[in-house]
PDB file of C-alpha atoms in Angstrom:
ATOM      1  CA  UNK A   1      -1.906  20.027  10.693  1.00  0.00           C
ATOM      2  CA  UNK A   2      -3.850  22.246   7.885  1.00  0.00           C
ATOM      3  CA  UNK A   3      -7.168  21.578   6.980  1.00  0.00           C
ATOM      4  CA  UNK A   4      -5.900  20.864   3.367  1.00  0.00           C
ATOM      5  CA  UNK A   5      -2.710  18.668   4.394  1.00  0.00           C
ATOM      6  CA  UNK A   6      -5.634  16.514   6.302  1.00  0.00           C
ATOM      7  CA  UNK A   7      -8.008  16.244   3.481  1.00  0.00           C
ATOM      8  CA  UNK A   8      -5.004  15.228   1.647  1.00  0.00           C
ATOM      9  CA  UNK A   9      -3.965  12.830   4.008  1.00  0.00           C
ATOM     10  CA  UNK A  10      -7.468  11.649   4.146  1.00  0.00           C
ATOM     11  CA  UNK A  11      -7.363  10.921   0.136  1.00  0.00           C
ATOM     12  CA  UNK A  12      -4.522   9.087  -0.719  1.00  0.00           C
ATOM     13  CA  UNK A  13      -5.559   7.160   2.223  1.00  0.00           C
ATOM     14  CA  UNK A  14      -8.964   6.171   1.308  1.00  0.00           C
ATOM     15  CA  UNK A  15      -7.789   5.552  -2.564  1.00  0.00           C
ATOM     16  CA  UNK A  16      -4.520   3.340  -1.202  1.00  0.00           C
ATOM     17  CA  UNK A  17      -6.519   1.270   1.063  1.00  0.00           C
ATOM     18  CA  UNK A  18      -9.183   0.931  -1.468  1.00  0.00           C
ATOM     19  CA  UNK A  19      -6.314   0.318  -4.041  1.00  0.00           C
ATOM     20  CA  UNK A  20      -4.888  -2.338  -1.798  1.00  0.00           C
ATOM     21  CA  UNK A  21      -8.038  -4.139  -0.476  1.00  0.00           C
ATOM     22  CA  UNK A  22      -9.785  -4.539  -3.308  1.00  0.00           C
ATOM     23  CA  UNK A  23      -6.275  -5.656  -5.119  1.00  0.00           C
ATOM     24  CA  UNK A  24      -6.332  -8.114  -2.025  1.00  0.00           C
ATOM     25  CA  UNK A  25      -9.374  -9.469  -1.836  1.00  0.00           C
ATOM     26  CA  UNK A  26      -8.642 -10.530  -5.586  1.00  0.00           C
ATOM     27  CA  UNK A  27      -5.871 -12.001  -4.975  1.00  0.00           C
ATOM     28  CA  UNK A  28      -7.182 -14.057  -1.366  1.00  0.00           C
ATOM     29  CA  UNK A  29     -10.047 -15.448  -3.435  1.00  0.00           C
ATOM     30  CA  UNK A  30      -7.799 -16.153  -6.157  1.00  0.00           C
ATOM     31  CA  UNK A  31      -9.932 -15.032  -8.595  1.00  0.00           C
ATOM     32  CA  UNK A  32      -8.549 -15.763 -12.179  1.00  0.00           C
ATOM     33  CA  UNK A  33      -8.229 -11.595 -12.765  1.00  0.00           C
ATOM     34  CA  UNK A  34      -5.571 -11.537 -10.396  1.00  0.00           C
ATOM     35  CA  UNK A  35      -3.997 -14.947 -10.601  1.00  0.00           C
ATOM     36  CA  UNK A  36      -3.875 -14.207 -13.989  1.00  0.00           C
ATOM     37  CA  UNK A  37      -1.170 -11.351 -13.820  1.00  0.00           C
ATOM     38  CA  UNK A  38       0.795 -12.947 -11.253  1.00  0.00           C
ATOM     39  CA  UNK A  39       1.274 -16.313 -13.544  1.00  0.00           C
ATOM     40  CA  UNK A  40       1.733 -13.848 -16.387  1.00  0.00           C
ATOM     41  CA  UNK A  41       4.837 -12.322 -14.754  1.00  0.00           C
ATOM     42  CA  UNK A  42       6.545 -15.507 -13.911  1.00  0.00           C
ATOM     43  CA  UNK A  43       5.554 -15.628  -9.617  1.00  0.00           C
ATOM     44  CA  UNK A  44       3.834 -18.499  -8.482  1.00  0.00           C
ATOM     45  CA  UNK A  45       0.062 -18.788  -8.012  1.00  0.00           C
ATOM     46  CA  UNK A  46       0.675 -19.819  -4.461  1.00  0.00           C
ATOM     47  CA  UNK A  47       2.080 -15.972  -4.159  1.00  0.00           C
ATOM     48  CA  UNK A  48      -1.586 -14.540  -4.481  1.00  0.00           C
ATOM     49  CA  UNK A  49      -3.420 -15.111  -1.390  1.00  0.00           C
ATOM     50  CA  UNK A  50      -0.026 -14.700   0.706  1.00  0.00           C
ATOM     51  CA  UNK A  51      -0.477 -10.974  -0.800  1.00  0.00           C
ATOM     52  CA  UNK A  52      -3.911 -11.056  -0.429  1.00  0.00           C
ATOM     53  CA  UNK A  53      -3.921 -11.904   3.141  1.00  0.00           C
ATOM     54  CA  UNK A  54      -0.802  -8.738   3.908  1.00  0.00           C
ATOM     55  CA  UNK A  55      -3.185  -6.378   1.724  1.00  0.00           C
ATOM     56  CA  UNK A  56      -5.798  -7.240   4.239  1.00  0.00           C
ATOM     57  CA  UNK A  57      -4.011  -6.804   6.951  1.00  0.00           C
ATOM     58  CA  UNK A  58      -2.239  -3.851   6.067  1.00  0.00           C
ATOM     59  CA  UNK A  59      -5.292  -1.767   5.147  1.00  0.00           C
ATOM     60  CA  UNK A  60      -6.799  -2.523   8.748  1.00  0.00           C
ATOM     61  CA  UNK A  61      -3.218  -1.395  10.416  1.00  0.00           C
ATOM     62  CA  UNK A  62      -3.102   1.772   7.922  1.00  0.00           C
ATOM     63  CA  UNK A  63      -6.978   2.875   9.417  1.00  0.00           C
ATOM     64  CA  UNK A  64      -6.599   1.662  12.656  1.00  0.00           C
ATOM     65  CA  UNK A  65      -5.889   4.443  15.127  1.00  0.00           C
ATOM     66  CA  UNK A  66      -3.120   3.795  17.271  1.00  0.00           C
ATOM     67  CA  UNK A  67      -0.401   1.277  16.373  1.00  0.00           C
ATOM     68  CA  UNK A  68       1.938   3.269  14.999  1.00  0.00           C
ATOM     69  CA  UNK A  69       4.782   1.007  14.351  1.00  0.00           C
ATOM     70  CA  UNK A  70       2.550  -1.598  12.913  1.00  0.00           C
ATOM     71  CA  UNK A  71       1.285   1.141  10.095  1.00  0.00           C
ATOM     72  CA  UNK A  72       4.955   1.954   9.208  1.00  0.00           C
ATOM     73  CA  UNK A  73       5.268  -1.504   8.948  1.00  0.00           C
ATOM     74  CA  UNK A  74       2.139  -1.451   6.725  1.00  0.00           C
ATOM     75  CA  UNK A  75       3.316   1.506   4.459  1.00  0.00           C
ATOM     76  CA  UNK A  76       7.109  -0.506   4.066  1.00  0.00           C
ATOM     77  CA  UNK A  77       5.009  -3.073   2.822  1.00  0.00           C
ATOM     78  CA  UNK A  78       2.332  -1.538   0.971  1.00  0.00           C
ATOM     79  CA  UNK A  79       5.708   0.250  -0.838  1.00  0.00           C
ATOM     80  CA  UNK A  80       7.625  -2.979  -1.729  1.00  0.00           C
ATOM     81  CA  UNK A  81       4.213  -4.389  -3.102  1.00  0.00           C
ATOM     82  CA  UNK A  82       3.801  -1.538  -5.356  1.00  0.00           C
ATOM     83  CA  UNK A  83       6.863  -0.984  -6.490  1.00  0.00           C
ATOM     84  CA  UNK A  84       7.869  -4.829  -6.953  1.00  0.00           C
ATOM     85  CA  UNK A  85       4.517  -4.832  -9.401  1.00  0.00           C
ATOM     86  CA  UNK A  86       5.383  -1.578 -11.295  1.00  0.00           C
ATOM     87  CA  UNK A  87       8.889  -3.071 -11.685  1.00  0.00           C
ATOM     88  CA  UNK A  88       7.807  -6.387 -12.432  1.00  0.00           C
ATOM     89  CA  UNK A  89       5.376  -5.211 -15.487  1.00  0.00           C
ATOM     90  CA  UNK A  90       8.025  -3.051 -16.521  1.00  0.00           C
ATOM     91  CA  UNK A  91      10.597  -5.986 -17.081  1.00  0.00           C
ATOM     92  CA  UNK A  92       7.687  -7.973 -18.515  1.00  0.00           C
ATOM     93  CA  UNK A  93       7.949  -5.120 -21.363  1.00  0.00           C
ATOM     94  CA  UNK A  94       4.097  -3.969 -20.569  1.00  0.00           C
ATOM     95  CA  UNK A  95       2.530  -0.976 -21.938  1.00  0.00           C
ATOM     96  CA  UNK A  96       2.093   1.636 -19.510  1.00  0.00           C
ATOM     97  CA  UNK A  97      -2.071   1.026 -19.039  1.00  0.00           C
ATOM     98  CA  UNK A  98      -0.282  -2.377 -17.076  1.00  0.00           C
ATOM     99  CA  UNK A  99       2.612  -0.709 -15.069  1.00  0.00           C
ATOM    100  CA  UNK A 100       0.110   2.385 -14.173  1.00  0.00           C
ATOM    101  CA  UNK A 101      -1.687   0.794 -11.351  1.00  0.00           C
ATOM    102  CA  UNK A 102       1.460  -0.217  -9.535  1.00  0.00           C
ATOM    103  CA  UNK A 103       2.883   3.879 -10.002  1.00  0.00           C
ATOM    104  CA  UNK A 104      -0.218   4.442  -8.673  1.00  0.00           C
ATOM    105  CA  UNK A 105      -0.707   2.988  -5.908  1.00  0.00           C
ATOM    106  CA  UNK A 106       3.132   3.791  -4.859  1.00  0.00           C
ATOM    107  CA  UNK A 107       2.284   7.634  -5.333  1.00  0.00           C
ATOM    108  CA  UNK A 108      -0.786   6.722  -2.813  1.00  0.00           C
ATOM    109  CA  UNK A 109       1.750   4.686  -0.361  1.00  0.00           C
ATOM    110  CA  UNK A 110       4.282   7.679  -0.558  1.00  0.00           C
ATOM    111  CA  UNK A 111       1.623  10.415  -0.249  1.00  0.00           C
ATOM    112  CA  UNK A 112      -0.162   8.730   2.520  1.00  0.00           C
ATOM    113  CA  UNK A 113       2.831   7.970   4.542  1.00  0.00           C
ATOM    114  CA  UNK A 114       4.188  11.861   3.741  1.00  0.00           C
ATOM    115  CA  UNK A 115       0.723  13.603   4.957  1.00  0.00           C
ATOM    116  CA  UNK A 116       0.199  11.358   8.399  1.00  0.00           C
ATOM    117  CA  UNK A 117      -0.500  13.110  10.779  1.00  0.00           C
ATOM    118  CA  UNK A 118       1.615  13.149  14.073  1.00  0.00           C
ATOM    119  CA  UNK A 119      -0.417  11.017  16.126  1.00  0.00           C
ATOM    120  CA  UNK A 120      -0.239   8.335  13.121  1.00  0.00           C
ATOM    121  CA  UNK A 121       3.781   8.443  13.351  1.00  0.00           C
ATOM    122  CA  UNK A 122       6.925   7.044  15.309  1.00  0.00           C
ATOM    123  CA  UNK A 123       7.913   9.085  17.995  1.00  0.00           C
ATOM    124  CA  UNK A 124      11.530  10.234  17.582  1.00  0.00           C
ATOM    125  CA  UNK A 125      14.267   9.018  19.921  1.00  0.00           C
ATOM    126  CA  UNK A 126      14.969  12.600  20.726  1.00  0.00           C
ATOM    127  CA  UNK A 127      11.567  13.129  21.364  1.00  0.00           C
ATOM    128  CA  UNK A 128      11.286  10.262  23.649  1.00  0.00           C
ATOM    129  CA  UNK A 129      14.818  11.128  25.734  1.00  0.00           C
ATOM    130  CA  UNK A 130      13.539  14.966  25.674  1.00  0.00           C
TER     131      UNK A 130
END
């Protein structure tokens, strides 16, 4: 791995966990910034800490070192999360400055998940037969 493909990594790492955690500790202590949205776009409050708790979680599995399968498990969710928000303020008919954070932090999941380095990934079947 290049020096520059790790620093990469090592970014949209850092900026998606921070993206996520701090996104998740909102919602865990259901503080009214965060409940706020989720009530706005039709999901139940009760949804918020349930997403605050896998936010949690997932950051810790993403930075962990080993585990592999539990951080591809992490990014899978980390992309549905994003996604399902940028999607959801885009049916909601918000302006961009709302559906931004959710792009966002899907370019992070994507990025992150693209740059891992090979000890932070599955190993192949054919790798394993080999």
């Amino acid at each position: 791995m290049t020096k520059t493909k790790k620093i990469s990594y090592w970014i949209a790492t850092l900026w998606l966990s921070l993206g996520m955690l701090s996104s998740g500790i909102f919602q865990l202590l259901q503080m009214k910034a965060g409940m706020d949205v989720i009530v706005h776009l039709g999901y139940p409050a009760y949804l918020g800490p349930i997403l605050g708790v896998w936010k949690v979680l997932g950051v810790a599995a993403i930075l962990a070192p080993g585990f592999v399968l539990l951080k591809e498990w992490a990014y899978a969710g980390f992309f549905f999360v994003a996604s399902g928000a940028a999607v959801s303020h885009v049916i909601a008919g918000h302006p961009f400055g709302e559906v931004f954070p959710g792009v966002l932090l899907l370019i992070l999941t994507l990025t992150s998940w693209w740059l891992r380095p090979v000890s932070r990934k599955v190993p192949s079947v054919q790798a394993v037969t080999a």
